XYZ file of C-alpha atoms in Angstrom:
689
model
C -60.076 -25.794 88.116
C -58.041 -27.611 85.765
C -60.695 -26.530 82.850
C -60.025 -22.785 84.120
C -56.223 -23.209 83.839
C -55.770 -24.725 80.555
C -58.345 -21.975 79.174
C -55.968 -19.597 80.701
C -52.865 -21.119 79.215
C -54.683 -21.112 76.196
C -55.506 -17.257 76.001
C -51.524 -16.766 76.977
C -50.598 -18.566 73.698
C -53.021 -16.864 71.693
C -51.861 -13.514 73.328
C -48.333 -14.384 72.397
C -48.979 -15.491 68.821
C -50.764 -11.984 68.470
C -48.307 -9.707 70.088
C -45.225 -11.408 68.654
C -46.465 -12.079 64.878
C -44.190 -10.287 62.980
C -46.647 -9.019 60.601
C -49.398 -6.559 61.753
C -52.285 -8.155 63.679
C -55.399 -6.718 64.717
C -58.966 -6.767 65.601
C -61.790 -4.981 64.350
C -65.210 -4.593 65.733
C -68.110 -4.786 63.480
C -68.090 -0.762 62.653
C -64.618 -1.462 61.488
C -63.045 0.392 64.478
C -59.498 -1.205 65.959
C -59.990 -2.840 69.414
C -56.627 -4.463 69.688
C -53.399 -4.055 67.982
C -50.025 -5.547 67.943
C -46.642 -3.680 67.883
C -45.988 -4.428 64.191
C -49.379 -2.834 63.528
C -47.501 0.704 64.787
C -44.771 0.101 62.674
C -46.711 -0.419 59.401
C -49.047 2.424 59.816
C -46.876 4.667 61.753
C -49.364 5.418 64.568
C -49.440 4.708 68.182
C -51.762 2.351 70.216
C -53.808 5.011 71.426
C -54.391 6.776 67.745
C -55.410 3.205 66.475
C -57.632 2.388 69.115
C -59.397 5.717 68.535
C -59.854 5.099 65.076
C -61.816 3.274 62.224
C -59.549 0.996 59.578
C -61.155 3.516 56.715
C -58.917 6.631 56.877
C -56.077 4.332 56.500
C -57.192 3.095 53.073
C -55.914 4.548 50.061
C -58.812 6.081 48.091
C -58.352 3.845 45.246
C -58.569 0.854 47.299
C -61.323 1.969 49.549
C -64.054 0.185 47.672
C -62.613 -3.420 47.454
C -61.314 -3.460 50.690
C -64.582 -2.567 52.338
C -66.553 -5.097 50.048
C -63.896 -7.651 51.800
C -64.567 -6.523 55.146
C -68.426 -6.830 54.511
C -67.879 -10.181 53.531
C -65.594 -11.308 56.588
C -68.523 -9.737 58.653
C -71.095 -12.156 56.616
C -68.853 -15.293 57.983
C -66.314 -15.587 54.658
C -62.466 -15.701 55.224
C -61.026 -13.352 52.726
C -57.617 -12.722 51.204
C -56.892 -9.903 49.280
C -54.284 -6.725 48.658
C -54.831 -3.556 49.394
C -52.757 -0.512 50.072
C -52.787 2.121 53.055
C -51.404 5.552 53.553
C -48.761 5.478 56.271
C -48.698 8.238 58.473
C -45.804 10.319 56.780
C -47.466 10.064 53.498
C -46.406 7.062 51.878
C -48.067 4.062 50.498
C -47.785 0.960 51.638
C -48.819 -2.557 49.794
C -50.545 -5.161 51.780
C -51.539 -8.683 51.693
C -54.119 -9.308 54.013
C -56.257 -12.138 55.639
C -59.570 -11.081 57.219
C -61.075 -13.772 59.556
C -64.521 -13.218 61.284
C -64.688 -13.521 65.052
C -67.465 -16.336 65.865
C -68.946 -16.207 69.243
C -71.883 -18.555 70.163
C -73.068 -18.247 66.641
C -72.496 -14.418 66.183
C -70.350 -12.614 64.347
C -68.823 -9.937 66.847
C -65.859 -8.532 64.797
C -62.875 -9.355 62.415
C -59.409 -10.572 62.958
C -56.983 -9.120 60.539
C -53.628 -10.215 59.677
C -51.453 -7.763 57.248
C -48.238 -8.374 55.292
C -46.391 -5.613 54.048
C -45.572 -6.221 50.407
C -44.610 -3.088 49.385
C -40.866 -4.236 48.382
C -42.098 -7.645 47.357
C -44.473 -5.931 44.584
C -41.774 -3.237 43.777
C -39.517 -6.528 42.926
C -42.408 -8.146 41.223
C -43.485 -5.019 39.102
C -39.450 -4.658 38.029
C -39.516 -8.357 37.299
C -42.597 -7.771 34.915
C -41.260 -4.589 33.176
C -37.750 -6.707 32.407
C -39.786 -9.354 31.297
C -41.938 -7.402 29.194
C -38.760 -5.437 27.860
C -37.039 -8.477 27.007
C -39.959 -10.085 25.294
C -40.308 -7.073 23.438
C -36.494 -6.947 22.428
C -36.766 -10.669 21.704
C -39.844 -9.937 19.460
C -37.924 -7.164 17.656
C -34.383 -8.368 17.279
C -33.716 -8.473 13.508
C -31.521 -11.298 14.699
C -33.171 -15.092 14.796
C -32.536 -16.078 18.680
C -33.985 -19.717 19.313
C -33.912 -22.402 22.424
C -34.531 -25.724 22.330
C -35.294 -27.982 25.576
C -33.301 -31.055 25.344
C -35.657 -33.387 27.634
C -39.053 -31.962 26.287
C -37.622 -30.755 22.901
C -39.683 -27.835 23.668
C -38.499 -25.125 21.045
C -38.714 -21.087 21.403
C -37.943 -18.840 18.533
C -37.999 -15.288 17.771
C -40.426 -13.569 15.056
C -37.062 -12.396 13.174
C -36.425 -16.297 12.112
C -39.560 -15.762 9.794
C -37.717 -13.111 7.890
C -34.666 -14.807 7.753
C -36.181 -18.280 6.651
C -39.446 -17.143 5.301
C -41.117 -19.815 8.013
C -43.604 -19.089 10.301
C -42.991 -19.698 14.228
C -45.695 -22.224 14.168
C -44.048 -24.037 11.719
C -40.378 -23.890 13.667
C -42.105 -25.236 16.708
C -44.196 -28.021 14.852
C -40.753 -29.189 13.456
C -37.866 -27.270 14.628
C -35.306 -29.109 12.379
C -36.935 -27.600 9.428
C -34.027 -25.215 9.426
C -31.672 -28.064 7.539
C -33.490 -28.216 4.482
C -32.869 -24.830 3.525
C -28.830 -25.117 3.627
C -27.207 -24.164 0.070
C -26.103 -27.693 -1.607
C -22.777 -26.592 -1.255
C -22.520 -26.029 2.388
C -24.755 -28.832 3.335
C -21.718 -31.322 3.959
C -20.066 -28.786 6.055
C -22.745 -27.928 8.185
C -24.019 -31.739 8.682
C -20.648 -32.312 10.318
C -20.629 -29.371 12.663
C -24.175 -30.213 13.611
C -23.261 -33.697 14.604
C -20.134 -31.746 16.791
C -22.712 -29.463 18.720
C -24.930 -32.718 19.639
C -22.050 -34.010 20.871
C -21.198 -30.710 23.097
C -19.267 -28.432 21.114
C -20.148 -25.093 20.546
C -20.601 -24.077 16.839
C -19.868 -20.756 14.814
C -19.999 -20.578 11.381
C -20.910 -18.697 8.484
C -22.759 -20.414 5.569
C -25.645 -19.924 2.839
C -29.229 -20.962 2.809
C -31.573 -20.826 -0.125
C -34.734 -19.176 1.542
C -38.449 -19.889 1.014
C -38.593 -17.215 -1.256
C -35.337 -18.310 -3.427
C -32.709 -15.909 -2.376
C -29.860 -16.759 -1.269
C -28.500 -15.437 2.369
C -25.273 -15.946 3.971
C -25.958 -16.586 7.765
C -24.120 -16.350 10.655
C -25.093 -19.003 13.025
C -23.636 -19.609 16.971
C -24.781 -22.694 18.833
C -24.312 -22.988 22.476
C -25.036 -26.236 24.299
C -26.155 -25.293 28.023
C -25.008 -28.202 30.350
C -26.017 -28.826 34.104
C -23.949 -29.293 37.092
C -23.248 -33.177 36.017
C -21.709 -31.949 32.338
C -25.048 -33.168 30.969
C -26.669 -31.123 27.867
C -30.031 -29.869 29.164
C -30.752 -27.375 26.092
C -29.280 -25.585 23.333
C -29.346 -21.794 22.588
C -28.607 -20.228 18.973
C -28.459 -17.029 17.366
C -28.659 -16.666 13.379
C -27.587 -13.363 11.890
C -28.200 -12.506 8.148
C -24.924 -11.247 7.247
C -26.140 -11.019 3.449
C -25.265 -7.339 3.250
C -21.763 -7.817 5.229
C -20.853 -10.487 2.766
C -21.722 -7.964 -0.159
C -19.821 -5.093 0.995
C -16.781 -8.039 1.886
C -17.427 -8.904 -2.022
C -17.521 -5.448 -3.260
C -14.243 -4.574 -1.594
C -12.530 -7.568 -2.912
C -13.512 -6.519 -6.507
C -12.381 -2.966 -5.321
C -9.015 -4.351 -4.084
C -8.311 -7.117 -6.824
C -10.297 -5.857 -10.031
C -10.228 -2.899 -12.159
C -13.458 -0.843 -11.958
C -13.191 0.502 -15.728
C -12.575 -2.916 -17.426
C -13.458 -5.699 -14.821
C -9.955 -7.138 -15.577
C -7.614 -7.992 -12.692
C -5.718 -5.188 -11.244
C -2.012 -4.539 -10.712
C -2.545 -6.403 -7.154
C -4.340 -9.436 -8.260
C -2.313 -9.650 -11.308
C 0.969 -10.015 -9.151
C -0.890 -12.571 -6.738
C -1.542 -14.623 -10.014
C 2.092 -14.279 -11.078
C 3.210 -15.513 -7.812
C 1.359 -18.545 -8.139
C 2.272 -19.181 -11.808
C 5.791 -18.776 -10.541
C 5.444 -21.483 -8.267
C 3.999 -23.914 -10.472
C 6.748 -23.096 -13.129
C 9.729 -23.599 -10.789
C 8.226 -27.178 -9.681
C 7.320 -28.111 -13.109
C 10.563 -26.801 -14.806
C 8.381 -24.897 -17.207
C 8.651 -21.319 -18.872
C 6.350 -18.324 -18.734
C 6.054 -15.078 -19.787
C 5.168 -11.562 -18.949
C 4.007 -9.355 -21.468
C 3.723 -5.335 -20.979
C 1.381 -3.342 -23.358
C 1.198 0.270 -23.372
C -0.995 2.177 -26.052
C 0.880 4.425 -28.027
C -0.310 8.080 -27.953
C -3.312 7.599 -26.055
C -3.005 10.426 -24.085
C -3.343 12.520 -27.001
C -6.526 10.532 -27.832
C -7.690 10.696 -24.531
C -7.389 14.767 -24.340
C -8.703 15.102 -27.551
C -11.630 12.955 -27.395
C -12.494 13.421 -23.849
C -11.879 11.189 -20.756
C -15.256 9.385 -21.449
C -14.485 8.498 -24.783
C -10.978 7.293 -23.650
C -12.390 5.401 -20.946
C -14.897 3.422 -23.686
C -11.622 2.795 -25.659
C -10.046 1.376 -22.971
C -13.010 -1.265 -22.571
C -12.874 -2.115 -26.105
C -9.549 -2.601 -25.974
C -9.632 -4.832 -22.975
C -12.690 -6.614 -24.469
C -10.413 -7.361 -27.698
C -7.679 -8.677 -25.552
C -10.152 -11.073 -23.811
C -11.536 -12.620 -26.569
C -7.972 -12.830 -28.182
C -6.446 -15.057 -25.271
C -7.359 -18.145 -24.055
C -9.258 -18.619 -20.546
C -5.873 -19.707 -18.976
C -4.023 -16.304 -19.728
C -4.148 -13.492 -17.307
C -5.044 -10.800 -18.601
C -4.713 -7.255 -16.178
C -5.131 -3.599 -16.588
C -2.173 -2.004 -14.725
C -3.436 1.359 -14.906
C -3.741 4.261 -17.276
C -3.207 2.519 -20.762
C -1.282 -0.090 -19.622
C -1.914 -3.849 -19.544
C 0.077 -6.779 -18.704
C -0.332 -10.610 -19.686
C 0.576 -13.488 -18.335
C 1.374 -16.706 -20.285
C 1.965 -20.086 -18.873
C 3.675 -23.015 -20.347
C 5.781 -20.893 -22.848
C 7.408 -23.531 -25.400
C 10.027 -21.157 -26.808
C 10.828 -17.678 -28.617
C 8.964 -18.014 -31.519
C 5.745 -18.709 -29.487
C 5.776 -15.561 -27.741
C 6.790 -13.723 -30.766
C 3.704 -15.247 -32.459
C 1.349 -14.485 -29.607
C 3.052 -10.541 -29.551
C 2.479 -10.442 -33.233
C -1.222 -11.416 -32.892
C -1.633 -9.031 -30.369
C -0.380 -5.967 -32.483
C -2.523 -6.915 -35.401
C -5.664 -7.362 -33.228
C -5.203 -3.937 -31.581
C -4.697 -2.460 -34.792
C -8.223 -3.274 -36.192
C -10.120 -0.100 -36.405
C -12.467 0.404 -33.346
C -15.955 1.938 -33.772
C -17.051 4.617 -31.398
C -20.004 7.055 -31.373
C -20.336 6.478 -35.122
C -16.659 7.363 -35.844
C -13.617 4.923 -36.512
C -10.396 4.718 -34.531
C -7.050 3.000 -34.970
C -4.740 2.415 -32.017
C -1.434 0.887 -31.582
C 0.571 -0.714 -29.116
C 3.858 -1.248 -28.175
C 4.804 -4.882 -26.191
C 7.353 -5.497 -24.033
C 8.487 -9.322 -23.073
C 9.985 -10.989 -20.092
C 10.639 -14.715 -19.580
C 10.913 -16.736 -16.683
C 13.515 -17.978 -15.699
C 15.501 -16.413 -18.861
C 15.068 -13.072 -17.497
C 14.042 -13.057 -14.024
C 13.003 -15.733 -11.278
C 10.548 -12.992 -9.289
C 7.135 -11.489 -10.029
C 9.044 -8.096 -9.526
C 11.838 -8.741 -11.648
C 9.797 -10.081 -14.588
C 7.531 -7.177 -14.744
C 10.297 -4.880 -14.395
C 12.200 -6.753 -17.450
C 9.045 -6.540 -19.514
C 8.444 -2.508 -18.504
C 11.909 -2.028 -19.673
C 11.457 -3.978 -22.952
C 8.081 -1.870 -23.465
C 10.058 1.239 -23.267
C 12.484 -0.067 -25.991
C 9.680 -1.018 -28.141
C 8.314 2.788 -28.225
C 11.557 3.918 -28.687
C 11.835 1.596 -31.906
C 9.024 3.287 -33.651
C 5.913 2.028 -31.310
C 3.455 -0.811 -32.539
C 6.133 -3.057 -32.000
C 7.287 -5.257 -29.612
C 10.583 -6.302 -28.042
C 11.738 -9.183 -26.036
C 14.139 -8.177 -22.784
C 18.014 -8.040 -23.081
C 20.358 -7.347 -20.475
C 21.638 -4.062 -22.037
C 18.200 -2.653 -21.709
C 18.521 -2.509 -17.847
C 22.044 -0.275 -18.541
C 20.258 2.349 -20.631
C 17.513 2.525 -18.030
C 20.212 2.749 -15.431
C 21.540 5.479 -17.629
C 18.031 7.482 -17.886
C 18.248 7.404 -14.098
C 21.267 8.765 -13.862
C 20.588 11.530 -16.043
C 17.432 12.158 -14.282
C 19.013 12.426 -11.219
C 22.110 15.033 -12.248
C 18.919 16.921 -14.259
C 17.828 18.111 -10.807
C 20.704 19.578 -9.960
C 21.512 21.074 -13.242
C 20.034 24.297 -12.620
C 21.302 24.741 -8.977
C 25.050 24.157 -10.438
C 24.350 26.491 -13.635
C 25.110 23.636 -15.998
C 22.298 24.593 -18.356
C 22.976 27.261 -21.421
C 21.078 28.617 -24.302
C 22.345 28.395 -27.682
C 20.934 29.976 -30.811
C 20.015 29.519 -34.494
C 19.397 32.188 -36.653
C 15.884 32.550 -38.198
C 16.731 34.214 -41.512
C 14.682 35.989 -44.285
C 16.350 34.609 -47.614
C 14.929 37.472 -49.508
C 17.162 40.015 -47.457
C 19.911 37.601 -46.481
C 18.790 39.276 -43.151
C 18.585 37.841 -39.688
C 15.051 38.039 -38.458
C 15.413 36.351 -34.810
C 17.123 33.424 -32.914
C 15.672 30.247 -31.580
C 16.904 29.483 -28.378
C 17.953 25.906 -28.224
C 19.040 24.299 -24.405
C 22.304 22.906 -23.785
C 23.617 20.832 -21.026
C 27.423 20.502 -19.986
C 27.679 18.016 -16.949
C 30.627 18.605 -15.037
C 31.801 14.872 -15.479
C 30.046 13.624 -18.402
C 30.653 16.907 -20.766
C 27.785 17.850 -23.326
C 24.618 15.825 -22.964
C 21.982 15.616 -26.134
C 19.047 17.542 -25.896
C 17.584 14.224 -27.750
C 18.582 12.446 -24.555
C 17.411 14.647 -21.600
C 14.737 16.516 -22.836
C 11.995 13.538 -23.083
C 13.465 12.503 -19.729
C 12.735 16.231 -18.410
C 9.080 15.881 -19.846
C 8.587 12.493 -18.386
C 9.537 13.495 -14.709
C 7.927 17.167 -15.068
C 11.481 18.783 -14.658
C 10.665 20.358 -18.095
C 8.274 23.318 -15.962
C 10.994 24.664 -13.867
C 13.554 24.309 -16.941
C 11.305 25.752 -19.289
C 11.011 28.764 -16.978
C 14.623 29.185 -16.916
C 14.890 29.108 -20.408
C 12.040 32.014 -20.818
C 13.831 34.139 -18.140
C 17.051 33.584 -19.583
C 16.105 34.202 -23.269
C 14.269 37.402 -22.592
C 17.542 38.767 -20.790
C 20.052 37.741 -23.524
C 17.815 39.104 -25.971
C 18.186 42.732 -24.767
C 21.976 41.996 -24.802
C 22.145 41.072 -28.236
C 19.604 43.753 -29.418
C 21.784 46.433 -27.431
C 25.232 44.883 -29.448
C 24.210 44.504 -33.104
C 21.037 43.066 -33.731
C 18.561 45.554 -32.558
C 15.338 44.218 -34.231
C 15.626 40.731 -33.801
C 13.334 38.475 -31.933
C 13.900 35.265 -29.521
C 12.143 32.414 -30.182
C 11.160 30.028 -27.288
C 10.151 26.449 -27.354
C 7.258 25.941 -24.516
C 6.403 22.131 -23.540
C 2.960 21.152 -23.402
C 3.402 20.455 -19.487
C 4.685 24.104 -19.170
C 1.937 25.441 -21.049
C -0.574 23.411 -19.274
C 0.298 25.110 -15.937
C -2.703 27.301 -14.612
C -0.708 30.272 -14.087
C 1.377 29.947 -17.397
C 0.039 33.362 -18.732
C 1.050 35.106 -15.221
C 4.393 33.702 -15.133
C 5.008 35.133 -18.745
C 3.816 38.541 -17.530
C 6.058 38.299 -14.513
C 9.289 37.639 -16.333
C 8.357 40.050 -19.146
C 8.157 42.761 -16.380
C 11.316 41.564 -14.361
C 13.421 41.418 -17.512
C 11.854 44.692 -18.973
C 11.454 42.933 -22.177
C 9.210 44.166 -24.907
C 6.541 41.708 -25.729
C 7.078 42.072 -29.776
C 10.614 40.568 -29.083
C 9.212 37.293 -27.779
C 7.874 34.464 -29.702
C 6.853 31.398 -28.327
C 6.763 27.944 -30.069
C 4.571 25.315 -29.187
C 3.928 21.761 -31.314
C 1.359 20.897 -33.193
C 0.342 17.779 -30.579
C 0.208 20.388 -27.625
C -2.114 22.731 -29.518
C -4.583 20.109 -29.785
C -4.619 19.007 -26.228
C -8.090 20.910 -24.700
C -8.213 23.072 -27.746
C -10.925 25.331 -25.844
C -8.545 26.533 -23.084
C -5.594 26.317 -25.469
C -7.591 29.530 -27.335
C -8.330 31.086 -24.313
C -4.463 31.111 -23.179
C -3.110 31.892 -26.740
C -5.397 34.988 -26.938
C -4.229 36.234 -23.292
C -0.737 36.017 -24.987
C -1.979 37.487 -28.110
C -3.408 40.737 -26.447
C 0.325 40.653 -24.185
C 1.580 41.447 -27.685
C 3.388 37.971 -28.077
C 3.444 35.874 -31.179
C 2.950 32.061 -31.339
C 4.119 30.184 -33.470
C 2.916 26.480 -34.381
C 6.196 24.310 -34.341
C 6.738 20.697 -36.076
C 4.000 21.438 -38.462
C 2.486 18.146 -40.103
C 3.849 15.688 -37.451
C 0.744 16.013 -35.390
C -3.434 15.467 -36.139
C -4.614 19.071 -36.017
C -7.770 19.659 -37.630
C -8.204 22.508 -40.012
C -11.095 23.807 -38.449
C -9.222 24.167 -35.199
C -6.511 25.473 -36.745
C -8.261 28.640 -38.148
C -9.693 29.285 -34.667
C -6.065 29.352 -33.125
C -4.626 32.831 -32.780
C -1.652 31.664 -34.425
C 0.020 34.143 -37.492
C 2.920 31.181 -38.156
C 4.021 27.916 -38.420
C 7.289 25.638 -38.599
C 7.410 22.817 -41.635
C 9.000 20.003 -39.396
C 12.715 19.274 -40.904
C 11.709 15.842 -41.584
C 9.853 16.959 -44.643
C 12.749 19.362 -45.499
C 14.902 16.409 -45.466
C 12.776 14.517 -48.146
C 13.072 17.590 -50.549
C 14.900 16.089 -53.836
C 14.651 12.688 -52.112
C 10.945 11.739 -51.670
C 8.465 13.188 -54.142
C 5.275 12.399 -51.349
C 7.762 14.510 -48.829
C 7.794 17.181 -51.548
C 4.044 17.045 -51.774
C 3.248 17.352 -48.293
C 5.886 20.736 -48.146
C 3.682 22.161 -50.934
C 0.382 21.615 -49.436
C 1.505 22.994 -46.015
C 3.064 26.105 -47.965
C -0.023 26.439 -50.355
C -2.277 26.150 -47.155
C -0.478 28.832 -45.120
C -1.242 31.346 -47.980
C -4.940 30.308 -48.165
C -4.846 31.077 -44.243
C -2.523 34.228 -44.269
C 0.153 32.849 -42.338
C 3.515 33.057 -42.325
C 5.852 30.000 -42.543
C 9.254 29.044 -41.430
C 10.989 25.769 -42.964
C 13.327 24.430 -40.187
C 16.382 22.081 -40.747
C 17.380 23.473 -44.154
C 20.848 22.259 -44.966
C 21.273 22.143 -48.857
C 21.117 24.680 -51.329
C 18.730 22.662 -53.336
C 16.223 22.605 -50.438
C 16.783 26.516 -50.092
C 15.831 26.832 -53.787
C 12.869 24.458 -53.886
C 11.645 26.308 -50.904
C 11.945 29.628 -52.386
C 10.161 28.422 -55.521
C 7.245 27.968 -53.844
C 7.212 30.987 -51.881
C 8.667 30.135 -48.444
C 11.722 32.409 -47.587
C 11.667 32.428 -43.810
C 14.197 29.640 -42.898
C 16.629 28.026 -40.276
C 19.078 25.573 -40.629
C 22.990 24.535 -40.601
C 23.090 26.141 -44.440
C 22.830 29.598 -42.319
C 24.340 28.867 -39.046
C 24.551 26.012 -36.369
C 23.282 27.146 -32.922
C 25.709 29.058 -31.441
C 26.416 30.828 -27.718
C 25.448 34.339 -26.802
C 29.476 34.734 -26.726
C 29.829 33.941 -30.455
C 26.945 36.716 -31.566
C 29.932 39.301 -32.219
C 31.800 36.703 -34.956
C 28.157 36.296 -36.422
C 28.161 39.999 -36.468
C 30.789 40.431 -38.585
C 29.226 38.541 -41.152
C 25.859 39.301 -41.078
C 25.145 38.407 -44.668
C 23.932 34.576 -44.219
């Protein structure tokens, strides 16, 4: 009785374990049909008890797992316990991953079926797959990163490192794993001391960020960015080190290039204006501390723009390079030589002894620059004008010294070029006057302060006036008359000459019609055209417009361009001159003899007349060389079948000399000073000049 009770109680325990097992539990007969199922089986399969007890397990198994599942079932029927994974199809059609344990039912030595316990591992497998994918992705990223990633376990000294480290150091991953400190042997000698110091700090628990150089196994110098982070446990003990090493050689190269661009002149390789100012600031601090003097020299090549325009910018650039090389070879290493821009250079000289010391250097530079330069088989001679300022005599700031040197340089140019000047306070006053004149000139047109005076151009054979040269005059409301010699260069420099030149052209055309209607019917007006004005793209169109607006006959208008202006971009000049010729306008080459015109080009220019510069006329009866030049020019014009006009004739002896040579057209004070339009009536009463 007691035994039966125990067996009954035991069966209740088994049934309780079976029924309330959270995993699907079931019994299959030897054919694979369900005999017993628990509630969890219903949930797992989506089928009712009646459905399951009336079917075999085979229809539940997804086809791709059926063969393996049957194999394990048969092995269980042979008395073997099996644990395996399979996939069933839920009643709603979705797949369910199972982890199955199959145990044979053995009664009195015979197998009567199989007990199965199935755990739903669908979600677990999904997570595991995602982890595997993530791990694979991370591994791929780790392997494909172009940065070196590493980790070092402090306890085991297990060292893992990414393949990119091979590219950076030229060392294989295996070599790193065998000797993880091998990276220290590649540190650039100049950076070793600092890196070793930082390395000790990392071992002490500090993070490390730095940029340093290595010499890789193939001998290349590389810049690296290094970041190391000690990883600590909850107690604050270091358990490992993680690090990232990036090759930043490209970035450093860009930074170096940008530094060069920011502080070095691209054409000559000399320090540029910004770098010169930095060096000057530092030099001033030294000079103030040591109570010494320093000098700033400002150099500007004379007439370089003319050379540049004539030869082309490529040749001009090459000449600048030759000049900079010559300056560098002349001065010692302690001297700072800078290209300020264009054809301007500056020089910083420290520890100046006295004025004689500076004068000696300036004279030496003038001599060095003047030596002939060889370029493309030709020889060229350049000159320069130099301005000098001295600390502390003239200024105590970098800007002040540069400004004073620049002012002195302008005075050197005005003194005849190929010269040097040391700053004095009077120069500032002169430049202040120039600035005031420039500002007033901006308003001169709108205030009607400008007017034209006219000087007769005379045919000495007939003693008749052929035409008049238009000459601008400026009467300021407060300052009175301002000399053209003062304001014309300022107008040229500031480009105000362009609107002023347009006003002159229009006014001359209007007033020419007036005087032709009042006593001078067949006389032309000759207008000076500045180089800046002529270089304007729409200059010819502007002339056409003015002719139309003033109803001016083109043959009564002549234009004078200087010899220097005619040599700028000769081909373009010829095109414009031919267009003017087509309009019926004659062009006169002014100031002939003062420029560098080539006779071959002169023949190409559509010019029928030239003017002998008055500087040569003044030399008649005083300088045989000047007389010889005048004779040559007049003889040349006859050969070229050109008319010639002598300007600046003031003496009867000059008149007679010119007539003997066959030059009969002249202008100058001997005949008449420039007069306003209002004085034409008086001139008309005395037309025999």
